[in-house]
PDB file of C-alpha atoms and ligand atoms in Angstrom:
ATOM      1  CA  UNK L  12     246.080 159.646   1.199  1.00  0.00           C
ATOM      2  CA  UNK L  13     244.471 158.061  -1.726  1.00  0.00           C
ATOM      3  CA  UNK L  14     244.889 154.580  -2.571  1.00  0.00           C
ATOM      4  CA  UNK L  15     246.812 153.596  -5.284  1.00  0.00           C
ATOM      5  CA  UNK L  16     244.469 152.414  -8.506  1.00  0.00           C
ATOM      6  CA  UNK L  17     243.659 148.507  -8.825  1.00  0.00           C
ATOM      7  CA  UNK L  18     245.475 146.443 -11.115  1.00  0.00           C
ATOM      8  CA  UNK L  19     244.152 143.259 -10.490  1.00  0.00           C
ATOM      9  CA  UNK L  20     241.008 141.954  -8.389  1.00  0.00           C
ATOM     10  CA  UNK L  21     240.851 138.792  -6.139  1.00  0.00           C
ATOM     11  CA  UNK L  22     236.939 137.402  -5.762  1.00  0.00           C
ATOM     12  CA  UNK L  23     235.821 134.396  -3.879  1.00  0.00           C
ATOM     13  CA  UNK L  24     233.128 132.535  -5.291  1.00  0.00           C
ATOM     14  CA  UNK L  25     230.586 131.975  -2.895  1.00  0.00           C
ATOM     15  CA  UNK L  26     228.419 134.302  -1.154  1.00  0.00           C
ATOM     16  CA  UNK L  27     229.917 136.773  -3.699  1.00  0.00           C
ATOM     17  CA  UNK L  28     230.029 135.560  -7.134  1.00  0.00           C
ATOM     18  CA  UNK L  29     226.505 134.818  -6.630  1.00  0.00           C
ATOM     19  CA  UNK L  30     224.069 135.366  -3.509  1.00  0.00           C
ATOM     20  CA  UNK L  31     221.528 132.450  -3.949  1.00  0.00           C
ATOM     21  CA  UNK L  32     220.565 130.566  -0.883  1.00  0.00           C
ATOM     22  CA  UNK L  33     218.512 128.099  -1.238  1.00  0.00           C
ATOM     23  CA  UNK L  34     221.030 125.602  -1.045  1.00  0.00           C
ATOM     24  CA  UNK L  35     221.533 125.517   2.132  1.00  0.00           C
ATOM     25  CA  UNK L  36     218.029 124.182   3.069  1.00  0.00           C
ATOM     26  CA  UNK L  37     219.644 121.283   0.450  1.00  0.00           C
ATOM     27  CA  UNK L  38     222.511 121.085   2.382  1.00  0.00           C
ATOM     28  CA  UNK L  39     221.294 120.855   5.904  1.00  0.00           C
ATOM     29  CA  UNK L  40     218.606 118.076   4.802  1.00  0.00           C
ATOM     30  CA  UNK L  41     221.740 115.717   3.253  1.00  0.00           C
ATOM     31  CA  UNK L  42     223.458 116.367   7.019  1.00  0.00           C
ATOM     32  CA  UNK L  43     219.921 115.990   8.832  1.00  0.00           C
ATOM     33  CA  UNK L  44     220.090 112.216   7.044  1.00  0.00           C
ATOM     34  CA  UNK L  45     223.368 111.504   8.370  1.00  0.00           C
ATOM     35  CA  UNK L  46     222.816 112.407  11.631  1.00  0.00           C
ATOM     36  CA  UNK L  47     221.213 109.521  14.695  1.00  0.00           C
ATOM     37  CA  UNK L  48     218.112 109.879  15.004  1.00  0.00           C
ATOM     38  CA  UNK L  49     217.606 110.937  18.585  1.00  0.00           C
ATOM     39  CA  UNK L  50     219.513 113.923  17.124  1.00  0.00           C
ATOM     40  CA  UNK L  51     217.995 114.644  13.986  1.00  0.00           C
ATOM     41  CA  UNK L  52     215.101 117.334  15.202  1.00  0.00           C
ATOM     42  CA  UNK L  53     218.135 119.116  17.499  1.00  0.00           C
ATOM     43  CA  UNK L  54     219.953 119.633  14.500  1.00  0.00           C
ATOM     44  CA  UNK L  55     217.272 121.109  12.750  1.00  0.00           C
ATOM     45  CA  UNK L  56     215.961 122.996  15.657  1.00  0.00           C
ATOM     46  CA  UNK L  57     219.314 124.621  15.886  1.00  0.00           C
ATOM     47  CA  UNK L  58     219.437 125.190  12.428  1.00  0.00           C
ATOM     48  CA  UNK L  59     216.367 127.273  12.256  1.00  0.00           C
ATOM     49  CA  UNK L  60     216.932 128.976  15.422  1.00  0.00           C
ATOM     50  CA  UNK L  61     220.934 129.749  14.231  1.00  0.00           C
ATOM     51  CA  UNK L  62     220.070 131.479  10.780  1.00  0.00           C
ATOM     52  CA  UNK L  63     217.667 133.947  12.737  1.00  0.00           C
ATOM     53  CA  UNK L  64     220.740 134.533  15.512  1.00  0.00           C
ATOM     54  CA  UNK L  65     218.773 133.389  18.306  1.00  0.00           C
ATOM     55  CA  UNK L  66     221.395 130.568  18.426  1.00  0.00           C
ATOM     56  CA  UNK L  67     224.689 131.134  19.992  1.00  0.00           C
ATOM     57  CA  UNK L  68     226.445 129.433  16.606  1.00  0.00           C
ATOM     58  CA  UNK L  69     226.024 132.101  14.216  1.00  0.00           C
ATOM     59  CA  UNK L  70     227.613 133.574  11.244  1.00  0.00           C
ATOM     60  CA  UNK L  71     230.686 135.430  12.237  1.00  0.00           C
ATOM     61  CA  UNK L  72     231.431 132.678  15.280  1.00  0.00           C
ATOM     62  CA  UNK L  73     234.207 129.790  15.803  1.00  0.00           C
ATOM     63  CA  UNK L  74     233.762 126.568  17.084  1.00  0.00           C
ATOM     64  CA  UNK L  75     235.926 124.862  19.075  1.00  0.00           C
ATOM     65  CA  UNK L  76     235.416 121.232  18.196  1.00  0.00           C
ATOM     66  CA  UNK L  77     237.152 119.793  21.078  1.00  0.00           C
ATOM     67  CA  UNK L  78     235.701 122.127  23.663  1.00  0.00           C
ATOM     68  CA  UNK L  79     232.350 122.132  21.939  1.00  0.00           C
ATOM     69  CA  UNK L  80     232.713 126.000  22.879  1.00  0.00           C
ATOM     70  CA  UNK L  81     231.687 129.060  20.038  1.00  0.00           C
ATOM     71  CA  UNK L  82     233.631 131.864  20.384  1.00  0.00           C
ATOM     72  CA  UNK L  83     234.009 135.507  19.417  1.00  0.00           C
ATOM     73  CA  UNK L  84     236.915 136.560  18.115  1.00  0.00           C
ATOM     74  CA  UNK L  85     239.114 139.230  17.194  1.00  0.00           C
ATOM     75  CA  UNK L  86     242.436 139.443  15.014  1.00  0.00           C
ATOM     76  CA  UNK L  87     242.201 135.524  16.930  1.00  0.00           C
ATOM     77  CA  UNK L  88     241.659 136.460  20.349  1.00  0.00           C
ATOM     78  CA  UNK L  89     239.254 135.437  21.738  1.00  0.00           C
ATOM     79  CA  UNK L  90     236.542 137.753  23.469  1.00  0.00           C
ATOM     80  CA  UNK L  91     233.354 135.807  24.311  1.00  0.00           C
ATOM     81  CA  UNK L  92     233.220 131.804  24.705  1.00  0.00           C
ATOM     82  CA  UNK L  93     229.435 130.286  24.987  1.00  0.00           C
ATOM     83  CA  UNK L  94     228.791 126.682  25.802  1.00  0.00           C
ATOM     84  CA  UNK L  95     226.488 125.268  23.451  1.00  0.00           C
ATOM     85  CA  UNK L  96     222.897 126.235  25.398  1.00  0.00           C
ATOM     86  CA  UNK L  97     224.396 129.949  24.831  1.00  0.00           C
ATOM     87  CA  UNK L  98     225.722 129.875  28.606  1.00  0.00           C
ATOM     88  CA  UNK L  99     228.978 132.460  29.114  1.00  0.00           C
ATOM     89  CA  UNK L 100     232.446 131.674  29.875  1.00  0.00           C
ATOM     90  CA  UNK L 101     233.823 134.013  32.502  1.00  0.00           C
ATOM     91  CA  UNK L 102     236.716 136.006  31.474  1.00  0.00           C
ATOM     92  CA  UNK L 103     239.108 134.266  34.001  1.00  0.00           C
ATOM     93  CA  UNK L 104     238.361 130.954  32.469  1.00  0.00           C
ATOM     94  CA  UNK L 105     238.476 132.579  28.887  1.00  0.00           C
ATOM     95  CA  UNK L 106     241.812 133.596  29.583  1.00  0.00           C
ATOM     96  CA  UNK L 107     243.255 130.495  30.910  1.00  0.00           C
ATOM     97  CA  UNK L 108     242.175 128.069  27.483  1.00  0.00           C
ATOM     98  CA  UNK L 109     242.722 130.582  25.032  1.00  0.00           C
ATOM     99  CA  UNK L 110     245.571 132.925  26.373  1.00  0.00           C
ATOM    100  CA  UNK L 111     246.987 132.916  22.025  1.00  0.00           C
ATOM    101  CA  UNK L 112     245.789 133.818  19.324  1.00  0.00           C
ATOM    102  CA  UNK L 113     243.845 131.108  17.807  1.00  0.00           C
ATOM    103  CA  UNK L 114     244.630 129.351  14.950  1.00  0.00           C
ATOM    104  CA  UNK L 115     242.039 127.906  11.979  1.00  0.00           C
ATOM    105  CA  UNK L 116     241.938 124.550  11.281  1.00  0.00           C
ATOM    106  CA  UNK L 117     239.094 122.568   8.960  1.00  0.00           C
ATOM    107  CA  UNK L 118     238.375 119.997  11.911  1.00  0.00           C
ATOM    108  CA  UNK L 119     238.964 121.196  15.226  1.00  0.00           C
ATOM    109  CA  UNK L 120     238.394 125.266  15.047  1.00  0.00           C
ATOM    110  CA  UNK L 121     236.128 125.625  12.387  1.00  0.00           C
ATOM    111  CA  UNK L 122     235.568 129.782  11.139  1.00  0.00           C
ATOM    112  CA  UNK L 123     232.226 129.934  10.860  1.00  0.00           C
ATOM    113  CA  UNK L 124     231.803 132.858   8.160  1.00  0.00           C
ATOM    114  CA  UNK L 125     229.044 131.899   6.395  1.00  0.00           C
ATOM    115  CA  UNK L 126     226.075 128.953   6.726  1.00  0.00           C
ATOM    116  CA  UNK L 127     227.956 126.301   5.375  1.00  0.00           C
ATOM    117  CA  UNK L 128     230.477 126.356   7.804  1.00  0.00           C
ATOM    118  CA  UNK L 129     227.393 127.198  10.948  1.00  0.00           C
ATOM    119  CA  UNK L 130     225.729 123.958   9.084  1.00  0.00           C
ATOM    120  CA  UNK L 131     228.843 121.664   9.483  1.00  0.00           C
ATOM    121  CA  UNK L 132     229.467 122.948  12.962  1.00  0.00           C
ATOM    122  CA  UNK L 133     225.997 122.571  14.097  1.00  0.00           C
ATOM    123  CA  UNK L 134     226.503 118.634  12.499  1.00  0.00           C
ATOM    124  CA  UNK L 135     229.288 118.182  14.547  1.00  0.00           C
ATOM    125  CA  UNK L 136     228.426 118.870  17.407  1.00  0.00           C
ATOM    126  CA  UNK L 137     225.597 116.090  17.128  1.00  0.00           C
ATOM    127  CA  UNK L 138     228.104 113.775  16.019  1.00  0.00           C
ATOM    128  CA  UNK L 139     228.783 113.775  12.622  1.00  0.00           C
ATOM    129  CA  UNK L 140     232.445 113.260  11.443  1.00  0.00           C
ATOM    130  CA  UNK L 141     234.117 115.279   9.143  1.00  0.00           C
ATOM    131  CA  UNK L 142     234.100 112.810   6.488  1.00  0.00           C
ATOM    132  CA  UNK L 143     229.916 112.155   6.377  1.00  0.00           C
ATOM    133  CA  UNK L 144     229.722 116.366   6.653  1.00  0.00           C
ATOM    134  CA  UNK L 145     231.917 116.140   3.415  1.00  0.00           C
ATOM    135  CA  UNK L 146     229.877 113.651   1.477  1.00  0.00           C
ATOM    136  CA  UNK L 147     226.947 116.240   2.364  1.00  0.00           C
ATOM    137  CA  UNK L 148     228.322 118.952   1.215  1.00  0.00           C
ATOM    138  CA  UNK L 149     229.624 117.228  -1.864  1.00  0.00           C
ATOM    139  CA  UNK L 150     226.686 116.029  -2.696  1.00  0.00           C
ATOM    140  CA  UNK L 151     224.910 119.643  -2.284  1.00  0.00           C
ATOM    141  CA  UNK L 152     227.910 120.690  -4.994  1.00  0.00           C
ATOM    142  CA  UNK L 153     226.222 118.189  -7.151  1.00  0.00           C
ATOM    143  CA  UNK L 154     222.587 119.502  -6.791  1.00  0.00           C
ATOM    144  CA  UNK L 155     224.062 122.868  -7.468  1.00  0.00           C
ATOM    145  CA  UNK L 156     225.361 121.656 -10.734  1.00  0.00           C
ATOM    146  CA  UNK L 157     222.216 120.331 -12.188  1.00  0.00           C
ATOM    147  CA  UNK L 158     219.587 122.035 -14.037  1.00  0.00           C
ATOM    148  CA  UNK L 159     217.249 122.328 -11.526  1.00  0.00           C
ATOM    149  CA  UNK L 160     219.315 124.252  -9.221  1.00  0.00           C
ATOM    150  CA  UNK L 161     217.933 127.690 -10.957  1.00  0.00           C
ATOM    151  CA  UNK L 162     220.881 130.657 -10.101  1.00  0.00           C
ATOM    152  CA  UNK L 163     220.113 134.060 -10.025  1.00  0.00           C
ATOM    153  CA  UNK L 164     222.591 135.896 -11.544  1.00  0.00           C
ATOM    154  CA  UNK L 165     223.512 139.260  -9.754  1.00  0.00           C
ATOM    155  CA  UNK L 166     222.150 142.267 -11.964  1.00  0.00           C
ATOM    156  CA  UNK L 167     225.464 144.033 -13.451  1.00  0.00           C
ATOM    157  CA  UNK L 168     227.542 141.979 -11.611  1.00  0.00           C
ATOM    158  CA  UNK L 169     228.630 140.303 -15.462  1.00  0.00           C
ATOM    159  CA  UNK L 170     228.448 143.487 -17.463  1.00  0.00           C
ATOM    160  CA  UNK L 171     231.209 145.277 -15.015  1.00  0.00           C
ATOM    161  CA  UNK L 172     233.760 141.934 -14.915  1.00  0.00           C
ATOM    162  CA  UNK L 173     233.218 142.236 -18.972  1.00  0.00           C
ATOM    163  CA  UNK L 174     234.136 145.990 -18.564  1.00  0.00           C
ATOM    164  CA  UNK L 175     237.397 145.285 -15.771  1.00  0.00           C
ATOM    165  CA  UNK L 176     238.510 143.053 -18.093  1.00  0.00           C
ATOM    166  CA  UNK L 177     238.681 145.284 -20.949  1.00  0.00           C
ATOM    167  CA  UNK L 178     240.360 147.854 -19.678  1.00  0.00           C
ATOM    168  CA  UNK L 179     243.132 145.132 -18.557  1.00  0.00           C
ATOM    169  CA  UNK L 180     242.496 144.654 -14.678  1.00  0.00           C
ATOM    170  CA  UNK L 181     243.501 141.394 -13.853  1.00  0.00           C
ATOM    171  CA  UNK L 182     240.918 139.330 -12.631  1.00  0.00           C
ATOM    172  CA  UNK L 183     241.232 136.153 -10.265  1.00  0.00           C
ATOM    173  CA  UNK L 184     238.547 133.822  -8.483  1.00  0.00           C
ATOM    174  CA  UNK L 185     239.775 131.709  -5.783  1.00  0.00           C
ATOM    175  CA  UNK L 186     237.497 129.311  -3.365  1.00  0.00           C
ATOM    176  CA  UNK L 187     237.958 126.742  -1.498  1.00  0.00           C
ATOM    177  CA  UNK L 188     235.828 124.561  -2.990  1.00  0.00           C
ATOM    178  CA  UNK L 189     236.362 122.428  -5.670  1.00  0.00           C
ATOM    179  CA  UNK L 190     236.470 122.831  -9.210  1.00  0.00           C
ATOM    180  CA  UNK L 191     233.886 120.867 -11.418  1.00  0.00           C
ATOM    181  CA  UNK L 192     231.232 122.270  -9.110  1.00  0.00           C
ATOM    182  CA  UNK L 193     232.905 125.833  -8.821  1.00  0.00           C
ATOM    183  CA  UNK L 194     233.408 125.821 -12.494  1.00  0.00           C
ATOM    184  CA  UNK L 195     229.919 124.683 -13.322  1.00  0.00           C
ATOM    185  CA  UNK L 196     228.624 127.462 -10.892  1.00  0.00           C
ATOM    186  CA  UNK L 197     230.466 129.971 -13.069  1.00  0.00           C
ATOM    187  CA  UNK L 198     229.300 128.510 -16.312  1.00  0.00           C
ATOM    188  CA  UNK L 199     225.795 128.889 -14.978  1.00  0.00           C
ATOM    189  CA  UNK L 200     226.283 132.730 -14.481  1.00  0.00           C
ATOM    190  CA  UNK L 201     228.248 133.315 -17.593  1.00  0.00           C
ATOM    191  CA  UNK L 202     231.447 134.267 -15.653  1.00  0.00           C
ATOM    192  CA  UNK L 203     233.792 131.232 -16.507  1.00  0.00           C
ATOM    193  CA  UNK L 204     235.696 132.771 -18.966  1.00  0.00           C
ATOM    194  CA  UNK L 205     236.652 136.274 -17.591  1.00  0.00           C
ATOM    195  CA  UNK L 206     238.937 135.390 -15.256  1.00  0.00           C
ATOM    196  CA  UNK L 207     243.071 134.892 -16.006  1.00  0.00           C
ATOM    197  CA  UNK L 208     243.190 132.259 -13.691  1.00  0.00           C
ATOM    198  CA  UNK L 209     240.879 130.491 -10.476  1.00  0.00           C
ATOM    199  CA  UNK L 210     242.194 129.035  -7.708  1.00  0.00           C
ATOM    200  CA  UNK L 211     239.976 125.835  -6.316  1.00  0.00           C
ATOM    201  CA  UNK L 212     240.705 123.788  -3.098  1.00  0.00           C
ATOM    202  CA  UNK L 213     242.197 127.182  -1.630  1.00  0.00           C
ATOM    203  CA  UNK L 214     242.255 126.109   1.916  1.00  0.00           C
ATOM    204  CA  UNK L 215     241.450 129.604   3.045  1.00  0.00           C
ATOM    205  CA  UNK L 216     242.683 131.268   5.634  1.00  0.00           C
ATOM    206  CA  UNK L 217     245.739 129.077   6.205  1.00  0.00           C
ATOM    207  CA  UNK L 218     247.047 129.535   2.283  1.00  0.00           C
ATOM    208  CA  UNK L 219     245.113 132.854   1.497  1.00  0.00           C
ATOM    209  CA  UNK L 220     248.454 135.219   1.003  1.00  0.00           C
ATOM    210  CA  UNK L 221     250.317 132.000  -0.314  1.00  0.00           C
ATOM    211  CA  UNK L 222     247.729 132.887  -3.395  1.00  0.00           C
ATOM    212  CA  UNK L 223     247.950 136.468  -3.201  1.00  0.00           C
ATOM    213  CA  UNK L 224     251.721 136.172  -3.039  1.00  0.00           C
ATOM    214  CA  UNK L 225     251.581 133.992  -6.393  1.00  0.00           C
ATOM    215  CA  UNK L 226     249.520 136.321  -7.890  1.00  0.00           C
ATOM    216  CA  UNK L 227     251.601 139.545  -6.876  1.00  0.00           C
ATOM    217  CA  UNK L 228     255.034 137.752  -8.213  1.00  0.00           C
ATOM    218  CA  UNK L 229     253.296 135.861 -11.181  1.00  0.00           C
ATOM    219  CA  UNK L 230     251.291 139.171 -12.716  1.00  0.00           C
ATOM    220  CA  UNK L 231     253.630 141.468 -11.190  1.00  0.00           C
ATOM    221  CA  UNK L 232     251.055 143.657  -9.569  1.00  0.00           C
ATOM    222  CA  UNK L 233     252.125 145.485  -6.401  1.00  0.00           C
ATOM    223  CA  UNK L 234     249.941 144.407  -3.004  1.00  0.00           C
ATOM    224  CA  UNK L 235     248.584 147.767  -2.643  1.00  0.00           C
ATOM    225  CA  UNK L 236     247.416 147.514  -6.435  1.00  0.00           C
ATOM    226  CA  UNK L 237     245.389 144.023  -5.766  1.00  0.00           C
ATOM    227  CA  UNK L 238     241.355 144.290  -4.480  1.00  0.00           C
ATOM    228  CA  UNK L 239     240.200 141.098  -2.383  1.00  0.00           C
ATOM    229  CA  UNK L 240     236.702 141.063  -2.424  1.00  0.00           C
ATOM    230  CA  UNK L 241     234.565 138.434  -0.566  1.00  0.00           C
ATOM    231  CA  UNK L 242     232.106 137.790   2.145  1.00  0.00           C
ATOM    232  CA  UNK L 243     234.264 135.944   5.016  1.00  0.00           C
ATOM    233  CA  UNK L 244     236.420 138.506   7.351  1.00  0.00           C
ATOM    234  CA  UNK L 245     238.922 135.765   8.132  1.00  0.00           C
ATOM    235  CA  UNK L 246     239.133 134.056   5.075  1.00  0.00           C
ATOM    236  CA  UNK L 247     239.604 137.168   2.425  1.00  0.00           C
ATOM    237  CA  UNK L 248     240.096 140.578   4.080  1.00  0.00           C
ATOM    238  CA  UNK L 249     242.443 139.748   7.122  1.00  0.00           C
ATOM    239  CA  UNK L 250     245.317 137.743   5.125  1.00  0.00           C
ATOM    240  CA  UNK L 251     244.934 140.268   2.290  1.00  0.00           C
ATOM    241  CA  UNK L 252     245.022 143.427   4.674  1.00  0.00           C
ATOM    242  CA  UNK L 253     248.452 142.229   6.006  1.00  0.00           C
ATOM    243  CA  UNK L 254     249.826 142.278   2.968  1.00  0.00           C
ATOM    244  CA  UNK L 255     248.604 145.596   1.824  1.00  0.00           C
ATOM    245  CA  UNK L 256     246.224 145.044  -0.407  1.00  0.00           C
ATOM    246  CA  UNK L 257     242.655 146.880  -0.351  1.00  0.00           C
ATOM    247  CA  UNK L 258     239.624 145.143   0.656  1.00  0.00           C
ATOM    248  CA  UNK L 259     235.871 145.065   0.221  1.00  0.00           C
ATOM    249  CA  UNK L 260     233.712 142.977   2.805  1.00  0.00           C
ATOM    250  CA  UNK L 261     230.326 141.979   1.905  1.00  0.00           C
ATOM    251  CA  UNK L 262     228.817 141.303   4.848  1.00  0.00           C
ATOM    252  CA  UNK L 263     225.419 140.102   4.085  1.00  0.00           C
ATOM    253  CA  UNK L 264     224.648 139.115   7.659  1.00  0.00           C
ATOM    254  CA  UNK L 265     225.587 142.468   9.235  1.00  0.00           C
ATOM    255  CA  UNK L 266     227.624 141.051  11.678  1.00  0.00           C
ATOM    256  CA  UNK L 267     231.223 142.522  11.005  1.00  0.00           C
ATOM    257  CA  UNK L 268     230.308 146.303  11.431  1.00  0.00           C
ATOM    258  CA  UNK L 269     233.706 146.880  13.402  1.00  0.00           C
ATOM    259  CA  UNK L 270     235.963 145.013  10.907  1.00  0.00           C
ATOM    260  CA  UNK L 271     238.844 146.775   9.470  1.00  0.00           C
ATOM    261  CA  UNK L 272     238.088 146.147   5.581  1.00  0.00           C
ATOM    262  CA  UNK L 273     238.666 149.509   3.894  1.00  0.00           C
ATOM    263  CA  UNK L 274     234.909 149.039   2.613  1.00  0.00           C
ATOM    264  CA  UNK L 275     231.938 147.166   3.782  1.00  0.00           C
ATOM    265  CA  UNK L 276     229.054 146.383   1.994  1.00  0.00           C
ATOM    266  CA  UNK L 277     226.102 144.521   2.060  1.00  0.00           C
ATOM    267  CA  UNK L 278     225.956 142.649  -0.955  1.00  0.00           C
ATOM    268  CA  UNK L 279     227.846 142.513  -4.405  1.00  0.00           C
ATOM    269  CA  UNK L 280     225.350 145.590  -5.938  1.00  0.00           C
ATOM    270  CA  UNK L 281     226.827 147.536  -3.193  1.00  0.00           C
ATOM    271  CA  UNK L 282     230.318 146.835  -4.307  1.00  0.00           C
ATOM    272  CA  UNK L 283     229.900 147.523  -7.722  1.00  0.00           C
ATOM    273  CA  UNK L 284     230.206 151.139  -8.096  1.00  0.00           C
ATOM    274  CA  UNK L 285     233.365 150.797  -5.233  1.00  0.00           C
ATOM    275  CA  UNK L 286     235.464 148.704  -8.077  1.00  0.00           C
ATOM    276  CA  UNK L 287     234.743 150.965 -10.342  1.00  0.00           C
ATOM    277  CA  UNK L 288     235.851 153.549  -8.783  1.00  0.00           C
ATOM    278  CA  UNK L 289     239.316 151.815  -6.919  1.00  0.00           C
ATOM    279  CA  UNK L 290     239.863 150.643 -11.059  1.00  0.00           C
ATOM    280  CA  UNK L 291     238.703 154.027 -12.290  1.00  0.00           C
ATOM    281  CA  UNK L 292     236.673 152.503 -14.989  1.00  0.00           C
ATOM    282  CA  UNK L 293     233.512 153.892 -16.496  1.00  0.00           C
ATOM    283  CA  UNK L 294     230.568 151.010 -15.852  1.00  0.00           C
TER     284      UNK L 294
HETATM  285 MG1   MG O 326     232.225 133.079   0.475  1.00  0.00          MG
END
């Protein structure tokens, strides 16, 4: 049965809105400083060794703060548990600490869909608090806003939101992190004005369909009629698949081949000429 054409599109900003990188080497040298030490050259040896997935912390993993466990999941249960030097849980035990579905938290089960979140886990685990990972990544926003943070922006990407938004699809950017940086991100790529309204803070997953809900009730556009696009399974495909809406994963890691998004790409030039077909606009 064909899907019923978009109204209104829901994009989170990083990792979507723009695909630059570079920041994380930023980002992992403000938690290096934080950490003792007799820990620093673990962190970074971890580091390395996780963005290559020789690490057991990866993109696509959880980490169980308390347990200092990562885990594979799926729809929250868990499959696989690792200890930290990548040694296996046996099922038994897997099924006697996890027998629920899990649930996301920012401090003691952190999703780990993307390298910020691998970055803060990987900083926890050597001891830094949630507060000092915080300051890092704060001041990493801050680096991102100044000139010398060069962004690359991502070729048609601003042409087709110009296009979407003339032929009156509703378009929405919602993040969970904060606005001056988020909005300074978009003013950088020429975006900031396209959108009818951005969400900041979102605390995604927990209030994911609390947005989508607004959004549905406040613009009067239909669940099936709303597109979530992003690059974080938990975060922006599963809430918005419950509710019905359609769905476009960009998994640039290649690590959520089995996921249940309606498509799956590997980067936002992939998606492109998806929207405009579920939109039916001409590019
Ligand atoms: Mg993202």
């Amino acid at each position: 049965m064909d899907k019923s054409k978009v109204k209104a599109i829901v994009f989170d900003l990083d990792g979507t809105l723009y695909e630059d990188t570079h920041h994380f080497d930023y980002y992992a040298n403000q938690l290096e400083k934080r950490i003792t030490d007799n820990h620093k050259a673990d962190f970074r040896d971890d580091y390395e060794l996780s963005i290559v997935y020789k690490h057991p912390m990866q993109v696509g993993r959880i980490y169980d703060v308390k347990r200092d466990l990562i885990l594979v999941t799926d729809n929250g249960y868990v499959k696989k548990a690792f200890e930290w030097n990548g040694t296996q849980l046996n099922k038994e035990l897997i099924n006697e600490l996890y027998p629920d579905q899990i649930t996301y938290d920012f401090h003691s089960m952190l999703n780990c869909g993307d390298i910020w979140w691998v970055l803060i886990s990987i900083a926890t685990h050597y001891g830094l608090d949630g507060k000092e990972s915080n300051e890092a990544f704060l001041e990493t926003r801050s680096f991102m806003m100044c000139e010398d943070f060069i962004m690359k922006p991502i070729p048609g990407l601003k042409q087709m939101l110009n296009s979407l938004k003339d032929n009156h699809i509703d378009l929405f950017m919602l993040t969970n992190s904060p606005e001056p940086d988020s909005e300074a991100i978009l003013k950088k790529l020429k975006i900031d004005e396209l959108f009818s309204k951005k969400f900041f803070n979102g605390n995604k997953p927990i209030s994911t369909q609390k947005w989508f809900e607004e959004i549905q009730q406040h613009y009067h556009v239909p669940f099936d009629e709303i597109l979530s696009v992003g690059d974080n399974l938990i975060n922006e495909i599963d809430p918005a698949r419950q509710l019905g809406c359609q769905t476009i994963l960009i998994d640039t890691h290649g690590v959520n081949k089995g996921a249940g998004a309606d498509y799956i790409v590997r980067n936002m030039s992939e998606a492109l000429p998806i929207i405009a077909k579920l939109t039916k606009i001409t590019e």
